[in-house]
Short mmCIF file of C-alpha atoms in Angstrom, two decimals:
data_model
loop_
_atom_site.label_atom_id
_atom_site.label_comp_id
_atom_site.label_asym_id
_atom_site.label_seq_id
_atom_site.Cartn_x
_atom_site.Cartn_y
_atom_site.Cartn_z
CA UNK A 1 126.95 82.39 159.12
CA UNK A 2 125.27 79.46 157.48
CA UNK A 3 121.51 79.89 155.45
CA UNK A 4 119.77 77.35 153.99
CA UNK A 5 117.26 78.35 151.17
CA UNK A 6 114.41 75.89 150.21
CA UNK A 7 112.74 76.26 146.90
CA UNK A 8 109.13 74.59 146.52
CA UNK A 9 106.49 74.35 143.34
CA UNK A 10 103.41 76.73 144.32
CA UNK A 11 99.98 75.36 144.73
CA UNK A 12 98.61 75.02 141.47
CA UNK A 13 101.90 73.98 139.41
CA UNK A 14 101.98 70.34 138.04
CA UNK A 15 104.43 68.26 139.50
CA UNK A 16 105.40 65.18 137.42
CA UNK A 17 108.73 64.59 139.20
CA UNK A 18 106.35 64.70 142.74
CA UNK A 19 103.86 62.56 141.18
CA UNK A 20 106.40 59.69 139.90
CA UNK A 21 107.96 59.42 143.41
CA UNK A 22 104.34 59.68 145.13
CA UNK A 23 103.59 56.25 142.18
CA UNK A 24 107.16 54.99 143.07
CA UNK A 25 106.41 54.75 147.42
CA UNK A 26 103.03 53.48 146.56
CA UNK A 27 104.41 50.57 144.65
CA UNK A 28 107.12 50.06 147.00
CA UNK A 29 104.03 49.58 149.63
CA UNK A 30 104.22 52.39 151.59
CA UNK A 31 100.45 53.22 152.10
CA UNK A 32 98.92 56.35 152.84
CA UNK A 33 100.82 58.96 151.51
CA UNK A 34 98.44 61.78 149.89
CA UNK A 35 100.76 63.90 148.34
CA UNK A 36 104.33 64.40 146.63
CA UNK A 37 106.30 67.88 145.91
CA UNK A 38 109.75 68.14 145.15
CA UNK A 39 111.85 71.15 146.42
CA UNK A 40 115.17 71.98 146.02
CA UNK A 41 117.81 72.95 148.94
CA UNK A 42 121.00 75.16 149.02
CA UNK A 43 123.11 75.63 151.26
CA UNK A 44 124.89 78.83 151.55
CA UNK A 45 128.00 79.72 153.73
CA UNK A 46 127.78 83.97 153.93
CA UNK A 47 130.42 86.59 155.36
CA UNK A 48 129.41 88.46 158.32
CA UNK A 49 127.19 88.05 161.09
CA UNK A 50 124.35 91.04 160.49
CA UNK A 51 121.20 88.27 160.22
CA UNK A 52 119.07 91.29 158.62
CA UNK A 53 121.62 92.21 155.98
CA UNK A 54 122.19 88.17 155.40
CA UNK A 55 118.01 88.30 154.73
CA UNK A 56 118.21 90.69 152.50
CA UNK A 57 121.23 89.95 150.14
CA UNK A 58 119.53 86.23 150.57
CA UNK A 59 115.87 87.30 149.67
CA UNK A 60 117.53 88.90 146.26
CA UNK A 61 119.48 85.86 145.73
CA UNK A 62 116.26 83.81 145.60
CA UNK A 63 114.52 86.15 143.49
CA UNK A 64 117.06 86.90 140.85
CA UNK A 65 118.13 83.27 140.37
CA UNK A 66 117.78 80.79 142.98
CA UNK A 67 114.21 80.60 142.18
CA UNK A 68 111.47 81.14 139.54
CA UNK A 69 109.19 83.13 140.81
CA UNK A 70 106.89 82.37 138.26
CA UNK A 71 106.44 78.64 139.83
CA UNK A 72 108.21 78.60 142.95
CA UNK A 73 108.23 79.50 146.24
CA UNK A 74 111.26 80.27 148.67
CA UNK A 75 111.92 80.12 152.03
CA UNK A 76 115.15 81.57 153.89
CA UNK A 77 116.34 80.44 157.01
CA UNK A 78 119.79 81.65 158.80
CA UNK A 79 121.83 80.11 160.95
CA UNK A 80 125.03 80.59 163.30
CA UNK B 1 118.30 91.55 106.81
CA UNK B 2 121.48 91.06 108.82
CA UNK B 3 121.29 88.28 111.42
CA UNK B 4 122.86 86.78 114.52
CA UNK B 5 123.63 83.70 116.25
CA UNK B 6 124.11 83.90 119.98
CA UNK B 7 126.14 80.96 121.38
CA UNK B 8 126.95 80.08 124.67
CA UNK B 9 128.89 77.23 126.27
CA UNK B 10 126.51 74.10 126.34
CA UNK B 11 124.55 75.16 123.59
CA UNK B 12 124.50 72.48 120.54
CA UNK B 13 122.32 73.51 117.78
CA UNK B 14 124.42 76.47 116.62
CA UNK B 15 125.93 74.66 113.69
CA UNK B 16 122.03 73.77 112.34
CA UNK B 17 120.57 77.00 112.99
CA UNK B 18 123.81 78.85 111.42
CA UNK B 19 123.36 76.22 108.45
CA UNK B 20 119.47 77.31 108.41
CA UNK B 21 120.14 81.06 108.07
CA UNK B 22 122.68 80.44 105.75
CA UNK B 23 121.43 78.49 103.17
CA UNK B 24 118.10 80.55 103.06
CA UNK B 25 119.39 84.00 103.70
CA UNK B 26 122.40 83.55 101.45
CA UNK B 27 124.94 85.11 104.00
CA UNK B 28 125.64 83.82 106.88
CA UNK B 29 124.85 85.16 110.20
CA UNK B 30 127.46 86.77 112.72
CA UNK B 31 128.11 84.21 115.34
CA UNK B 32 128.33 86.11 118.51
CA UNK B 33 130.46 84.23 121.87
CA UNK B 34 128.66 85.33 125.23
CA UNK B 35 131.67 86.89 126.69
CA UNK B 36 132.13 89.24 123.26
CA UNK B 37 131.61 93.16 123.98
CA UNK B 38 128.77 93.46 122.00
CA UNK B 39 126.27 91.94 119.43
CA UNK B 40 126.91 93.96 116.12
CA UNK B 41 123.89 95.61 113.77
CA UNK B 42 121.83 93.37 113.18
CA UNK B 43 117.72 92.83 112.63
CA UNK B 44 117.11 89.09 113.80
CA UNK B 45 119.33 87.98 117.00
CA UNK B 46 118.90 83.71 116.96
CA UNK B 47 119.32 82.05 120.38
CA UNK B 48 120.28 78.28 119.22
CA UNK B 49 118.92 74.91 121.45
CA UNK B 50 121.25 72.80 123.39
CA UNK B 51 121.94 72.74 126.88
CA UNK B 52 123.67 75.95 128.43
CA UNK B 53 125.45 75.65 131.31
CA UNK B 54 124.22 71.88 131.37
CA UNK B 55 120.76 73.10 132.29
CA UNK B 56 122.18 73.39 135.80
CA UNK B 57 120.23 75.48 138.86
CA UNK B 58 116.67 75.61 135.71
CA UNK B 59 116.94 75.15 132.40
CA UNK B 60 118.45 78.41 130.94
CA UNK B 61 118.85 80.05 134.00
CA UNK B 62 121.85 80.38 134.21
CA UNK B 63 122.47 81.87 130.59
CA UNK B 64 119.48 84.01 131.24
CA UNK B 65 121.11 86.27 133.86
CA UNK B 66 124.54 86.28 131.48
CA UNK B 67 125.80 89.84 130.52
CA UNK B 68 124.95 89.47 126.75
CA UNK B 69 121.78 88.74 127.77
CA UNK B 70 121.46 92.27 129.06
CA UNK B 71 122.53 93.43 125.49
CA UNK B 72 119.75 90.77 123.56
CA UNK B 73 117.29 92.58 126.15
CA UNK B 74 118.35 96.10 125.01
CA UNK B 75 118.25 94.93 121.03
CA UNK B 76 114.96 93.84 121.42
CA UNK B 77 113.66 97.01 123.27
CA UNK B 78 115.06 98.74 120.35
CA UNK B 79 112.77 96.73 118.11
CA UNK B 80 114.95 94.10 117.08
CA UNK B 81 113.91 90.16 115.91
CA UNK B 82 114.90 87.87 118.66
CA UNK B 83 114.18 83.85 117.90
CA UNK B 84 114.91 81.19 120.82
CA UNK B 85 114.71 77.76 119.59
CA UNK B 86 114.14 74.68 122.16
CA UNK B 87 117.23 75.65 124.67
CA UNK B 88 116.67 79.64 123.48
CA UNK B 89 113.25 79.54 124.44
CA UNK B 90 113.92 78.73 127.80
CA UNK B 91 116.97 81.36 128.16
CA UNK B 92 114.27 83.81 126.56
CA UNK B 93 111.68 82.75 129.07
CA UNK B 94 114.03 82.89 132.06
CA UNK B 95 115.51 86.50 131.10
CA UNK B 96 112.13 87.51 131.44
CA UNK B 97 111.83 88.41 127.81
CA UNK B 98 108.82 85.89 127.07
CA UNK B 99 106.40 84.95 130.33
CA UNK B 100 105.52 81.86 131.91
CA UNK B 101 107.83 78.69 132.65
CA UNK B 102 109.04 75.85 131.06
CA UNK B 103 108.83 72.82 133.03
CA UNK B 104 109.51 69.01 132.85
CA UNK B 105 107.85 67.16 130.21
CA UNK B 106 105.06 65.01 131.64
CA UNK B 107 106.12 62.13 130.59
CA UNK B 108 109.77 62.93 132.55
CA UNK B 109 111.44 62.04 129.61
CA UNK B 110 113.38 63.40 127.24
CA UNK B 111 111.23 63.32 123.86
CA UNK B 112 112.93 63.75 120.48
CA UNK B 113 110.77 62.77 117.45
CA UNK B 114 108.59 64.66 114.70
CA UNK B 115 105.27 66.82 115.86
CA UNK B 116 102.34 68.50 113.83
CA UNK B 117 102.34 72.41 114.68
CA UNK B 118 99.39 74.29 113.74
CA UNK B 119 100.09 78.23 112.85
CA UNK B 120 97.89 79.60 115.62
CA UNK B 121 98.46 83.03 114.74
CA UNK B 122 100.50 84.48 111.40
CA UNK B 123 100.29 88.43 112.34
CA UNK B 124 103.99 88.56 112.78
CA UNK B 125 106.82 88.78 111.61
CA UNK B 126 107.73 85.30 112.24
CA UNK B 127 104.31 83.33 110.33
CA UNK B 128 103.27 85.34 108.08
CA UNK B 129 105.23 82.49 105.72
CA UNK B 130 102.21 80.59 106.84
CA UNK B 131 98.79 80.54 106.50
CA UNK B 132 96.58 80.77 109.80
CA UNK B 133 95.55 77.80 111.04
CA UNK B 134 98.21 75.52 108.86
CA UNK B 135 99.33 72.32 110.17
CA UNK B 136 103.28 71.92 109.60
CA UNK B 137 105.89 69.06 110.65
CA UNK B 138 108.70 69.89 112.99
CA UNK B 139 110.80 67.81 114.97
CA UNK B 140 111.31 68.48 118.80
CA UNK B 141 114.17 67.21 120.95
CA UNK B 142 113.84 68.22 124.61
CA UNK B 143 113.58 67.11 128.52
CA UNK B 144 111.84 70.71 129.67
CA UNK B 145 109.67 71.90 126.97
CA UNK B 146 105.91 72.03 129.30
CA UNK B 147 104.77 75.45 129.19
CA UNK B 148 103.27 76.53 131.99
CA UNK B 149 101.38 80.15 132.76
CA UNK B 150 98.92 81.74 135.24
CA UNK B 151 95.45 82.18 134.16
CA UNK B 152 96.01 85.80 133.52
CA UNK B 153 99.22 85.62 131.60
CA UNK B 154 97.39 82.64 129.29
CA UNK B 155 94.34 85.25 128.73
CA UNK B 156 96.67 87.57 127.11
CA UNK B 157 98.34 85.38 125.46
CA UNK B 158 95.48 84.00 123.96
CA UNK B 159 93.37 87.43 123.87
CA UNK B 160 95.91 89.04 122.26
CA UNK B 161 97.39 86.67 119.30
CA UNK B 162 100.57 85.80 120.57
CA UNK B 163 100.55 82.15 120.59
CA UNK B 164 102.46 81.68 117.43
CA UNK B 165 102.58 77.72 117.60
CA UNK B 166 100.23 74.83 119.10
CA UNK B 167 100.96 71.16 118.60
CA UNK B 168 98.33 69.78 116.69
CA UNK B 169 96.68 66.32 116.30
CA UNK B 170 97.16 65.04 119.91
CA UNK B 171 101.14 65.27 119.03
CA UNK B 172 101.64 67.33 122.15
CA UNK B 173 105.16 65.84 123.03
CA UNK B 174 105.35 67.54 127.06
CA UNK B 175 101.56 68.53 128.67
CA UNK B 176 101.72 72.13 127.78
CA UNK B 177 99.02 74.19 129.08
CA UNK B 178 96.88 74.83 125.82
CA UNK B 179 99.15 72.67 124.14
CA UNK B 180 101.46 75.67 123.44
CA UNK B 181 104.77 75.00 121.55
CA UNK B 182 105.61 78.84 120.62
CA UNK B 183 104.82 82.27 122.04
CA UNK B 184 105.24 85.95 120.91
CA UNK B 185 105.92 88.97 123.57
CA UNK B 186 103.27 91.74 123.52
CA UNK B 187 105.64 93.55 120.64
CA UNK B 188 105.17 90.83 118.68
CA UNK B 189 109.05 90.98 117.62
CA UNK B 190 110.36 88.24 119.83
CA UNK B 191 109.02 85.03 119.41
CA UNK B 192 110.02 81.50 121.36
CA UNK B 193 109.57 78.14 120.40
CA UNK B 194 110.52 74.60 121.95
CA UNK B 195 110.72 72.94 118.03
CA UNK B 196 113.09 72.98 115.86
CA UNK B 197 112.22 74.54 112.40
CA UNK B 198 116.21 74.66 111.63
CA UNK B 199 115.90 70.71 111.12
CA UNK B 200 113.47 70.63 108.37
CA UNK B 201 114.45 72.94 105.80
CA UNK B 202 115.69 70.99 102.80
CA UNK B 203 114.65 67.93 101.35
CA UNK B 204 117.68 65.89 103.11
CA UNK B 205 115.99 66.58 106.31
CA UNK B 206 112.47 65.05 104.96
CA UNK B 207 110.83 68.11 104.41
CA UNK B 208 110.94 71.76 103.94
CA UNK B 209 108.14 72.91 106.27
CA UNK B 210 110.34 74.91 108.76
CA UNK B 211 111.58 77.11 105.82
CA UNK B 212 108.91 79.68 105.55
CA UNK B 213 109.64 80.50 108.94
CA UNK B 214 113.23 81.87 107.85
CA UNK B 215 112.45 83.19 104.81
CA UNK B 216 109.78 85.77 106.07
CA UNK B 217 112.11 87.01 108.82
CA UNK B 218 115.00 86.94 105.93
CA UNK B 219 113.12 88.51 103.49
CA UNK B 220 113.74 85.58 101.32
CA UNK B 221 111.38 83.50 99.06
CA UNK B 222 110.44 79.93 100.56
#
């Protein structure tokens, strides 16, 4: 079973990183772009092939390390 | 006043903060590895800067969820003195041990020169060297040092006295929110700070103004 996990700044939490690469297309001419956030991704390879139990081990993952909770968000999803 | 020096792999700034206690405490501090049993009895436990675990996954997280850590967390419940300096702020901040975040300078680079810190608040055990309100020097030296909280958390924080540390006279080196550099836990008896007071505590480092820091917690004159 495969999962991919994708960590993203909440609303409300500075971005520098987002903002330089929002500066960075601009100047490279790409117009119209409102907005920059950058996320991380990881990609997990699990045992088994209970999807509810994967959700579960995963959602504790994300809060115990693979994400601050404090400024990030996380979203699961699992794949066969 | 018996202290400690927590080290784990990464970390850099033992040697100066083991110097620091040292030479004002006039013993030196037991230097405890991360994968030894236990932490012996001390009153002050010193997490050092550098860069654990090369600040892989978040600065300090990975440290953070580390076995000892569990211990630190248990010394501290018990009413011990726990310092994190620069790297040990964010392992303190990522155990859960201090709230908020600490998130990439503003600038996105890595900032290492001298600051002016103004003693916010000196009713601990960590300022009371200080007068309220004094403006000190202190050099800083990190990539991840903006402190970030939610409005709540930043009330008490405020409300409550335990912003130990503010960068003063438009030196903020990172964008932290109130221009925080250092913040206590509700107990007052662990305290975290992105600068380094360990680098200016003899007059071959420039100046001496990180010394009263030491001395209170070491019961030693400045």
């Amino acid at each position: 079973m495969k999962a991919r996990v994708t960590v993203t700044l909440k609303a409300g939490v500075l971005d520098p990183q987002g903002q330089a690469i929002e500066g960075s297309l601009a100047s490279l001419g790409f117009g119209g772009v409102k907005g920059v956030r950058q996320g991380k991704v990881f990609d997990l390879v699990l045992d088994g092939t209970d999807v509810e139990a994967a959700r579960t081990q995963l959602t504790g993952m994300c809060e115990k390390l693979l994400a601050n909770t404090v400024i990030e968000n996380y979203q699961i999803e699992i794949s066969n | 006043m018996k202290a400690a020096v927590i080290v784990f792999p990464g970390l850099n700034r033992d040697r100066d903060m083991i110097a620091a206690l040292t030479k004002i405490g006039g013993v030196a501090p037991a230097v405890v590895w991360h994968q030894d049993a236990d932490i012996p009895d001390v009153d002050l436990i010193v997490i050092p800067g550098g860069f654990s675990y090369g600040d892989y996954l978040r600065c300090g997280a990975i440290a953070a969820r580390s076995p000892m850590m569990d211990k630190v967390r248990e010394r501290a419940a018990k009413g011990a003195k726990v310092l994190g300096v620069c790297n040990g702020f964010q392992i303190l901040i990522e155990a859960g041990l201090l709230p908020g975040a600490l998130m990439r300078n503003t600038s996105l680079k890595f900032v290492c020169r001298e600051v002016k810190l103004e003693v916010t608040n000196t009713d601990n055990a960590f300022t009371s060297g200080y007068a309220k309100g004094q403006i000190i020097r202190c050099p800083v030296a990190h990539h991840d040092g903006n402190y970030f909280a939610d409005a709540e958390t930043l009330a008490a924080l405020e409300g409550d006295g335990r912003v130990a540390f503010r960068y003063a006279e438009g030196t903020n080196p990172n964008g932290s929110i109130n221009n925080i550099a250092g913040i206590l836990n509700a107990e007052k008896n662990v305290l975290g700070l992105m600068p380094h007071p360990e680098n200016l505590i003899e007059t071959a480092h420039g100046g001496i103004d990180g010394r009263a820091l030491f001395a209170a917690l070491l019961d030693k004159a400045a």
